[in-house]
Amino acid sequence: MITSPQARFDLLLLAVAVAGISLSGPLVAATAAPALAIAFWRNAMAAASLTPVVLLRRTLRAELASLGRRRLLLSAAAGATLAAHFALWLPSLSMTSVASSVALVTTTPIWITVLLWLRGHRPDRRTWVGTGVAFAGVVLLTGVDLSVSARALAGDALALAGGLAAAVYMLIGNEVRRTTSTTSYTFVCYSVTAGLLLVLCLAAGTDLSGYSAETWLKLLLLTATAQLLGHSLLNRVVRGLGPSVTSTAILLEAPGAALIAAVWLGQTPPWPAYPALGVILLGLALVIRAERPPGPVPPAPAAT
């Protein structure tokens, strides 16, 4: 069971991260910009905000210069899989029902458990059960609304692939973060993600400018909350808590977004949101209890 002071602190940071990503849905819904452009700008702004930190801190400049081919390629691969996650999932929202898209993209913890098993890691039975229980909570909230039309099935497949891409992204991050600081890793990752999404936006003819001041303000808020407080803190805690706990906690985004939308946008959450929150928390507790304290790893540079 995770009981060390550092692990408890990581769980606190994980709660902040989940709150950050829970703001993503309501903010995206309230932002008058194309979804792919929103994905680009949140990553580009995050990378830009980290640039002065990297340039002004000698230790970070030295770390980036000494990353080595393997860590640099892994960080870039993480950025590519994050870009794939956005590029696959966002189009699915217009091809299938939102309920189906959300339910299928949140299969990330299931994919992680399967991928770890394929790599020779044998998860505790409680990890399998907890992951299944937590995912059942998401299904309870979103409903099962799979359609048989060709377009809807294609959208379902894209959302499912988006969940797989997110799983690979998290597993790569878990590997890189063993020896790399959060700032250096996220700087390379977000830069690659933004670059790839920029290419996709240009190829698709997506408008990247001409927005109102209110829209730019919401993009800045999205970057500060969902990207920097959300994704960046997830990248920080995955080293200590492991990918299973971290990805399972992300399932709390669905009921969290519903509750935030109720307070901020006046959208009354569906009644399953409340029992779904309890079911997801139960599944997360099972996964946390199944995790053993991580073995000693080389100390990473201090995160910023």
mmCIF file of C-alpha atoms in Angstrom:
data_model
loop_
_atom_site.group_PDB
_atom_site.id
_atom_site.type_symbol
_atom_site.label_atom_id
_atom_site.label_comp_id
_atom_site.label_asym_id
_atom_site.label_seq_id
_atom_site.Cartn_x
_atom_site.Cartn_y
_atom_site.Cartn_z
ATOM 1 C CA MET A 1 0.000 0.000 0.000
ATOM 2 C CA ILE A 2 1.160 3.555 -0.702
ATOM 3 C CA THR A 3 1.863 5.022 2.737
ATOM 4 C CA SER A 4 5.125 7.013 2.632
ATOM 5 C CA PRO A 5 5.030 10.795 3.247
ATOM 6 C CA GLN A 6 6.258 11.416 -0.297
ATOM 7 C CA ALA A 7 3.514 9.193 -1.701
ATOM 8 C CA ARG A 8 0.883 11.037 0.338
ATOM 9 C CA PHE A 9 2.234 14.337 -1.003
ATOM 10 C CA ASP A 10 2.091 12.920 -4.528
ATOM 11 C CA LEU A 11 -1.543 11.938 -3.940
ATOM 12 C CA LEU A 12 -2.264 15.540 -2.926
ATOM 13 C CA LEU A 13 -0.609 16.791 -6.118
ATOM 14 C CA LEU A 14 -2.589 14.183 -8.053
ATOM 15 C CA ALA A 15 -5.812 15.622 -6.645
ATOM 16 C CA VAL A 16 -4.749 19.105 -7.822
ATOM 17 C CA ALA A 17 -3.904 17.666 -11.250
ATOM 18 C CA VAL A 18 -7.320 16.009 -11.552
ATOM 19 C CA ALA A 19 -8.985 19.290 -10.612
ATOM 20 C CA GLY A 20 -6.944 20.989 -13.332
ATOM 21 C CA ILE A 21 -7.850 18.563 -16.097
ATOM 22 C CA SER A 22 -11.484 18.556 -14.937
ATOM 23 C CA LEU A 23 -11.627 22.192 -16.034
ATOM 24 C CA SER A 24 -10.632 21.177 -19.554
ATOM 25 C CA GLY A 25 -14.058 20.059 -20.788
ATOM 26 C CA PRO A 26 -16.033 23.063 -19.520
ATOM 27 C CA LEU A 27 -13.336 25.480 -20.749
ATOM 28 C CA VAL A 28 -13.149 23.885 -24.206
ATOM 29 C CA ALA A 29 -16.947 23.973 -24.430
ATOM 30 C CA ALA A 30 -16.933 27.676 -23.509
ATOM 31 C CA THR A 31 -14.084 28.639 -25.866
ATOM 32 C CA ALA A 32 -15.037 29.908 -29.334
ATOM 33 C CA ALA A 33 -12.199 28.263 -31.260
ATOM 34 C CA PRO A 34 -11.761 25.035 -33.252
ATOM 35 C CA ALA A 35 -10.982 22.054 -31.030
ATOM 36 C CA LEU A 36 -7.722 21.213 -32.837
ATOM 37 C CA ALA A 37 -6.603 24.838 -32.508
ATOM 38 C CA ILE A 38 -7.357 24.746 -28.790
ATOM 39 C CA ALA A 39 -5.183 21.630 -28.458
ATOM 40 C CA PHE A 40 -2.352 23.392 -30.320
ATOM 41 C CA TRP A 41 -2.496 26.626 -28.349
ATOM 42 C CA ARG A 42 -2.653 24.969 -24.926
ATOM 43 C CA ASN A 43 0.550 23.062 -25.706
ATOM 44 C CA ALA A 44 2.265 25.966 -27.473
ATOM 45 C CA MET A 45 1.486 28.358 -24.616
ATOM 46 C CA ALA A 46 2.649 25.813 -22.058
ATOM 47 C CA ALA A 47 5.952 25.336 -23.897
ATOM 48 C CA ALA A 48 6.348 29.106 -24.245
ATOM 49 C CA SER A 49 5.738 29.631 -20.516
ATOM 50 C CA LEU A 50 8.478 27.102 -19.705
ATOM 51 C CA THR A 51 11.002 28.649 -22.117
ATOM 52 C CA PRO A 52 12.163 31.525 -19.846
ATOM 53 C CA VAL A 53 12.455 29.100 -16.914
ATOM 54 C CA VAL A 54 14.670 26.830 -18.994
ATOM 55 C CA LEU A 55 16.758 29.721 -20.342
ATOM 56 C CA LEU A 56 17.277 31.418 -16.969
ATOM 57 C CA ARG A 57 18.117 28.336 -14.896
ATOM 58 C CA ARG A 58 21.593 27.034 -15.542
ATOM 59 C CA THR A 59 20.814 23.612 -14.076
ATOM 60 C CA LEU A 60 17.936 23.125 -16.516
ATOM 61 C CA ARG A 61 20.029 24.262 -19.478
ATOM 62 C CA ALA A 62 22.717 21.809 -18.414
ATOM 63 C CA GLU A 63 20.196 19.002 -18.004
ATOM 64 C CA LEU A 64 18.680 19.567 -21.440
ATOM 65 C CA ALA A 65 22.144 19.642 -22.980
ATOM 66 C CA SER A 66 23.000 16.329 -21.322
ATOM 67 C CA LEU A 67 19.723 14.476 -21.899
ATOM 68 C CA GLY A 68 21.346 12.080 -24.300
ATOM 69 C CA ARG A 69 19.869 10.491 -27.381
ATOM 70 C CA ARG A 70 17.660 7.964 -25.579
ATOM 71 C CA ARG A 71 15.961 10.353 -23.132
ATOM 72 C CA LEU A 72 15.543 13.015 -25.809
ATOM 73 C CA LEU A 73 13.943 10.548 -28.213
ATOM 74 C CA LEU A 74 11.661 9.200 -25.475
ATOM 75 C CA SER A 75 10.563 12.727 -24.517
ATOM 76 C CA ALA A 76 9.884 13.501 -28.172
ATOM 77 C CA ALA A 77 7.978 10.212 -28.512
ATOM 78 C CA ALA A 78 5.836 11.216 -25.535
ATOM 79 C CA GLY A 79 5.057 14.482 -27.292
ATOM 80 C CA ALA A 80 4.119 12.598 -30.451
ATOM 81 C CA THR A 81 1.754 10.270 -28.586
ATOM 82 C CA LEU A 82 0.163 13.224 -26.766
ATOM 83 C CA ALA A 83 -0.403 14.908 -30.131
ATOM 84 C CA ALA A 84 -1.872 11.634 -31.434
ATOM 85 C CA HIS A 85 -4.202 11.518 -28.425
ATOM 86 C CA PHE A 86 -5.606 14.958 -29.245
ATOM 87 C CA ALA A 87 -5.691 14.355 -33.015
ATOM 88 C CA LEU A 88 -7.541 11.051 -32.637
ATOM 89 C CA TRP A 89 -9.966 11.929 -29.873
ATOM 90 C CA LEU A 90 -11.130 15.429 -30.836
ATOM 91 C CA PRO A 91 -12.493 14.437 -34.278
ATOM 92 C CA SER A 92 -14.365 11.536 -32.679
ATOM 93 C CA LEU A 93 -16.537 13.992 -30.755
ATOM 94 C CA SER A 94 -18.196 15.068 -34.007
ATOM 95 C CA MET A 95 -18.462 11.561 -35.450
ATOM 96 C CA THR A 96 -20.043 9.633 -32.588
ATOM 97 C CA SER A 97 -21.965 10.579 -29.471
ATOM 98 C CA VAL A 98 -20.106 12.512 -26.797
ATOM 99 C CA ALA A 99 -21.047 9.787 -24.309
ATOM 100 C CA SER A 100 -19.435 7.066 -26.410
ATOM 101 C CA SER A 101 -16.362 9.180 -27.137
ATOM 102 C CA VAL A 102 -15.761 10.009 -23.465
ATOM 103 C CA ALA A 103 -16.330 6.424 -22.333
ATOM 104 C CA LEU A 104 -13.937 4.987 -24.928
ATOM 105 C CA VAL A 105 -11.152 7.556 -24.559
ATOM 106 C CA THR A 106 -11.102 6.954 -20.805
ATOM 107 C CA THR A 107 -10.035 3.338 -21.350
ATOM 108 C CA THR A 108 -6.484 4.617 -20.717
ATOM 109 C CA PRO A 109 -5.990 2.797 -17.354
ATOM 110 C CA ILE A 110 -7.203 -0.455 -18.914
ATOM 111 C CA TRP A 111 -4.733 -0.055 -21.779
ATOM 112 C CA ILE A 112 -1.955 0.687 -19.276
ATOM 113 C CA THR A 113 -2.704 -2.453 -17.277
ATOM 114 C CA VAL A 114 -2.718 -4.531 -20.478
ATOM 115 C CA LEU A 115 0.498 -2.963 -21.811
ATOM 116 C CA LEU A 116 2.260 -3.508 -18.484
ATOM 117 C CA TRP A 117 1.116 -7.134 -18.542
ATOM 118 C CA LEU A 118 2.466 -7.548 -22.082
ATOM 119 C CA ARG A 119 5.798 -6.153 -20.903
ATOM 120 C CA GLY A 120 6.029 -8.879 -18.258
ATOM 121 C CA HIS A 121 4.649 -6.927 -15.291
ATOM 122 C CA ARG A 122 2.004 -8.912 -13.456
ATOM 123 C CA PRO A 123 -0.415 -6.456 -11.840
ATOM 124 C CA ASP A 124 -2.044 -7.405 -8.561
ATOM 125 C CA ARG A 125 -5.561 -8.780 -8.993
ATOM 126 C CA ARG A 126 -6.846 -5.754 -7.105
ATOM 127 C CA THR A 127 -5.336 -3.525 -9.812
ATOM 128 C CA TRP A 128 -7.425 -5.288 -12.463
ATOM 129 C CA VAL A 129 -10.533 -5.160 -10.295
ATOM 130 C CA GLY A 130 -9.993 -1.551 -9.258
ATOM 131 C CA THR A 131 -9.410 -0.446 -12.845
ATOM 132 C CA GLY A 132 -12.577 -2.208 -13.940
ATOM 133 C CA VAL A 133 -14.627 -0.719 -11.105
ATOM 134 C CA ALA A 134 -13.352 2.795 -11.838
ATOM 135 C CA PHE A 135 -14.107 2.448 -15.542
ATOM 136 C CA ALA A 136 -17.581 1.163 -14.677
ATOM 137 C CA GLY A 137 -18.108 4.466 -12.873
ATOM 138 C CA VAL A 138 -17.332 6.348 -16.091
ATOM 139 C CA VAL A 139 -19.725 4.122 -18.042
ATOM 140 C CA LEU A 140 -22.384 4.789 -15.385
ATOM 141 C CA LEU A 141 -21.938 8.526 -15.927
ATOM 142 C CA THR A 142 -21.636 8.604 -19.718
ATOM 143 C CA GLY A 143 -23.912 5.703 -20.583
ATOM 144 C CA VAL A 144 -23.389 3.098 -23.279
ATOM 145 C CA ASP A 145 -24.461 4.676 -26.534
ATOM 146 C CA LEU A 146 -22.609 2.799 -29.274
ATOM 147 C CA SER A 147 -24.169 3.251 -32.707
ATOM 148 C CA VAL A 148 -23.999 0.875 -35.675
ATOM 149 C CA SER A 149 -23.558 3.549 -38.358
ATOM 150 C CA ALA A 150 -20.244 3.490 -40.217
ATOM 151 C CA ARG A 151 -19.437 7.087 -39.206
ATOM 152 C CA ALA A 152 -20.227 6.481 -35.544
ATOM 153 C CA LEU A 153 -18.194 3.267 -35.488
ATOM 154 C CA ALA A 154 -15.240 5.146 -37.001
ATOM 155 C CA GLY A 155 -15.617 7.788 -34.289
ATOM 156 C CA ASP A 156 -15.723 5.087 -31.619
ATOM 157 C CA ALA A 157 -12.525 3.583 -33.043
ATOM 158 C CA LEU A 158 -10.796 6.984 -33.006
ATOM 159 C CA ALA A 159 -11.771 7.557 -29.362
ATOM 160 C CA LEU A 160 -10.539 4.088 -28.404
ATOM 161 C CA ALA A 161 -7.243 4.754 -30.211
ATOM 162 C CA GLY A 162 -7.040 8.096 -28.391
ATOM 163 C CA GLY A 163 -7.235 6.245 -25.077
ATOM 164 C CA LEU A 164 -4.445 3.899 -26.205
ATOM 165 C CA ALA A 165 -2.280 6.852 -27.263
ATOM 166 C CA ALA A 166 -2.777 8.437 -23.838
ATOM 167 C CA ALA A 167 -1.697 5.167 -22.195
ATOM 168 C CA VAL A 168 1.517 5.028 -24.232
ATOM 169 C CA TYR A 169 2.139 8.712 -23.421
ATOM 170 C CA MET A 170 1.853 8.023 -19.704
ATOM 171 C CA LEU A 171 4.058 4.916 -19.791
ATOM 172 C CA ILE A 172 6.782 6.799 -21.675
ATOM 173 C CA GLY A 173 6.524 9.640 -19.174
ATOM 174 C CA ASN A 174 6.900 7.183 -16.308
ATOM 175 C CA GLU A 175 10.128 5.924 -17.883
ATOM 176 C CA VAL A 176 11.654 9.332 -18.662
ATOM 177 C CA ARG A 177 10.724 10.859 -15.306
ATOM 178 C CA ARG A 178 12.900 8.328 -13.482
ATOM 179 C CA THR A 179 15.980 10.354 -14.371
ATOM 180 C CA THR A 180 14.651 13.638 -15.763
ATOM 181 C CA SER A 181 13.071 16.638 -14.062
ATOM 182 C CA THR A 182 9.456 17.528 -14.736
ATOM 183 C CA THR A 183 10.379 20.860 -16.319
ATOM 184 C CA SER A 184 12.887 19.458 -18.805
ATOM 185 C CA TYR A 185 10.613 16.573 -19.759
ATOM 186 C CA THR A 186 7.463 18.656 -20.206
ATOM 187 C CA PHE A 187 9.344 21.374 -22.110
ATOM 188 C CA VAL A 188 10.505 18.880 -24.757
ATOM 189 C CA CYS A 189 7.195 16.995 -24.724
ATOM 190 C CA TYR A 190 4.921 20.034 -25.083
ATOM 191 C CA SER A 191 7.182 21.573 -27.739
ATOM 192 C CA VAL A 192 6.976 18.436 -29.877
ATOM 193 C CA THR A 193 3.224 18.155 -29.309
ATOM 194 C CA ALA A 194 2.672 21.786 -30.308
ATOM 195 C CA GLY A 195 4.843 21.403 -33.414
ATOM 196 C CA LEU A 196 2.990 18.319 -34.630
ATOM 197 C CA LEU A 197 -0.432 19.829 -33.895
ATOM 198 C CA LEU A 198 0.602 22.989 -35.780
ATOM 199 C CA VAL A 199 1.326 20.866 -38.855
ATOM 200 C CA LEU A 200 -2.075 19.180 -38.512
ATOM 201 C CA CYS A 201 -3.854 22.517 -38.090
ATOM 202 C CA LEU A 202 -2.168 23.975 -41.182
ATOM 203 C CA ALA A 203 -2.918 20.840 -43.206
ATOM 204 C CA ALA A 204 -6.579 20.924 -42.145
ATOM 205 C CA GLY A 205 -6.915 24.672 -42.723
ATOM 206 C CA THR A 206 -7.804 25.276 -39.075
ATOM 207 C CA ASP A 207 -8.045 28.942 -38.067
ATOM 208 C CA LEU A 208 -5.369 29.717 -35.495
ATOM 209 C CA SER A 209 -6.055 33.419 -35.007
ATOM 210 C CA GLY A 210 -8.726 36.064 -35.270
ATOM 211 C CA TYR A 211 -10.221 35.183 -31.902
ATOM 212 C CA SER A 212 -11.793 37.607 -29.462
ATOM 213 C CA ALA A 213 -9.983 38.813 -26.348
ATOM 214 C CA GLU A 214 -12.305 36.635 -24.269
ATOM 215 C CA THR A 215 -11.313 33.557 -26.268
ATOM 216 C CA TRP A 216 -7.596 34.265 -25.790
ATOM 217 C CA LEU A 217 -8.194 34.719 -22.063
ATOM 218 C CA LYS A 218 -9.920 31.344 -21.904
ATOM 219 C CA LEU A 219 -7.040 29.754 -23.822
ATOM 220 C CA LEU A 220 -4.610 31.182 -21.263
ATOM 221 C CA LEU A 221 -6.768 29.875 -18.419
ATOM 222 C CA LEU A 222 -6.961 26.451 -20.087
ATOM 223 C CA THR A 223 -3.171 26.395 -20.407
ATOM 224 C CA ALA A 224 -2.636 27.367 -16.770
ATOM 225 C CA THR A 225 -5.122 24.854 -15.368
ATOM 226 C CA ALA A 226 -5.559 21.811 -17.606
ATOM 227 C CA GLN A 227 -2.063 21.860 -19.109
ATOM 228 C CA LEU A 228 0.368 23.232 -16.503
ATOM 229 C CA LEU A 229 -1.489 22.252 -13.313
ATOM 230 C CA GLY A 230 -3.076 19.204 -14.918
ATOM 231 C CA HIS A 231 -0.762 17.413 -17.331
ATOM 232 C CA SER A 232 2.462 18.739 -15.812
ATOM 233 C CA LEU A 233 1.575 17.568 -12.306
ATOM 234 C CA LEU A 234 0.514 14.197 -13.717
ATOM 235 C CA ASN A 235 3.958 13.953 -15.282
ATOM 236 C CA ARG A 236 5.478 14.777 -11.905
ATOM 237 C CA VAL A 237 3.590 12.253 -9.771
ATOM 238 C CA VAL A 238 3.694 9.338 -12.230
ATOM 239 C CA ARG A 239 7.306 8.716 -11.193
ATOM 240 C CA GLY A 240 6.325 8.039 -7.584
ATOM 241 C CA LEU A 241 2.766 6.723 -7.818
ATOM 242 C CA GLY A 242 3.189 4.724 -11.003
ATOM 243 C CA PRO A 243 1.104 4.744 -14.194
ATOM 244 C CA SER A 244 -1.712 2.533 -12.859
ATOM 245 C CA VAL A 245 -2.665 4.830 -9.962
ATOM 246 C CA THR A 246 -2.143 7.996 -11.993
ATOM 247 C CA SER A 247 -4.208 6.878 -14.976
ATOM 248 C CA THR A 248 -7.018 5.510 -12.823
ATOM 249 C CA ALA A 249 -7.272 8.840 -11.002
ATOM 250 C CA ILE A 250 -7.733 10.566 -14.368
ATOM 251 C CA LEU A 251 -11.144 8.854 -14.587
ATOM 252 C CA LEU A 252 -12.279 11.352 -11.954
ATOM 253 C CA GLU A 253 -12.139 13.977 -14.721
ATOM 254 C CA ALA A 254 -15.578 12.922 -16.016
ATOM 255 C CA PRO A 255 -17.624 13.541 -12.834
ATOM 256 C CA GLY A 256 -15.314 16.438 -11.936
ATOM 257 C CA ALA A 257 -16.053 18.182 -15.225
ATOM 258 C CA ALA A 258 -19.783 17.568 -14.745
ATOM 259 C CA LEU A 259 -19.725 19.181 -11.293
ATOM 260 C CA ILE A 260 -17.637 22.147 -12.498
ATOM 261 C CA ALA A 261 -19.991 22.663 -15.438
ATOM 262 C CA ALA A 262 -22.891 22.715 -12.984
ATOM 263 C CA VAL A 263 -21.314 25.470 -10.887
ATOM 264 C CA TRP A 264 -19.738 27.515 -13.687
ATOM 265 C CA LEU A 265 -21.990 26.997 -16.714
ATOM 266 C CA GLY A 266 -25.228 26.284 -14.878
ATOM 267 C CA GLN A 267 -25.491 22.847 -16.461
ATOM 268 C CA THR A 268 -27.161 20.502 -14.007
ATOM 269 C CA PRO A 269 -25.143 17.284 -13.893
ATOM 270 C CA PRO A 270 -27.018 14.074 -14.671
ATOM 271 C CA TRP A 271 -28.045 12.164 -11.579
ATOM 272 C CA PRO A 272 -25.534 9.329 -12.267
ATOM 273 C CA ALA A 273 -22.684 11.830 -11.715
ATOM 274 C CA TYR A 274 -22.910 11.442 -7.945
ATOM 275 C CA PRO A 275 -22.924 7.631 -7.630
ATOM 276 C CA ALA A 276 -20.383 7.497 -10.501
ATOM 277 C CA LEU A 277 -18.009 9.634 -8.453
ATOM 278 C CA GLY A 278 -18.296 7.167 -5.571
ATOM 279 C CA VAL A 279 -17.718 4.163 -7.839
ATOM 280 C CA ILE A 280 -14.628 5.738 -9.435
ATOM 281 C CA LEU A 281 -13.234 6.616 -5.991
ATOM 282 C CA LEU A 282 -13.793 3.030 -4.878
ATOM 283 C CA GLY A 283 -11.921 1.712 -7.917
ATOM 284 C CA LEU A 284 -9.077 4.180 -7.351
ATOM 285 C CA ALA A 285 -8.807 3.102 -3.709
ATOM 286 C CA LEU A 286 -8.483 -0.539 -4.796
ATOM 287 C CA VAL A 287 -5.716 0.343 -7.257
ATOM 288 C CA ILE A 288 -3.857 2.421 -4.644
ATOM 289 C CA ARG A 289 -4.051 -0.405 -2.116
ATOM 290 C CA ALA A 290 -2.725 -2.838 -4.717
ATOM 291 C CA GLU A 291 0.364 -0.756 -5.446
ATOM 292 C CA ARG A 292 3.531 -1.587 -3.550
ATOM 293 C CA PRO A 293 6.018 1.101 -2.608
ATOM 294 C CA PRO A 294 8.204 1.702 -5.662
ATOM 295 C CA GLY A 295 11.739 0.389 -5.538
ATOM 296 C CA PRO A 296 14.696 2.729 -5.277
ATOM 297 C CA VAL A 297 15.263 4.776 -8.401
ATOM 298 C CA PRO A 298 18.014 7.228 -9.258
ATOM 299 C CA PRO A 299 17.123 10.663 -7.882
ATOM 300 C CA ALA A 300 15.735 12.990 -10.495
ATOM 301 C CA PRO A 301 16.709 16.655 -10.550
ATOM 302 C CA ALA A 302 14.421 18.885 -8.527
ATOM 303 C CA ALA A 303 11.166 19.643 -10.342
ATOM 304 C CA THR A 304 10.045 23.187 -10.792
#
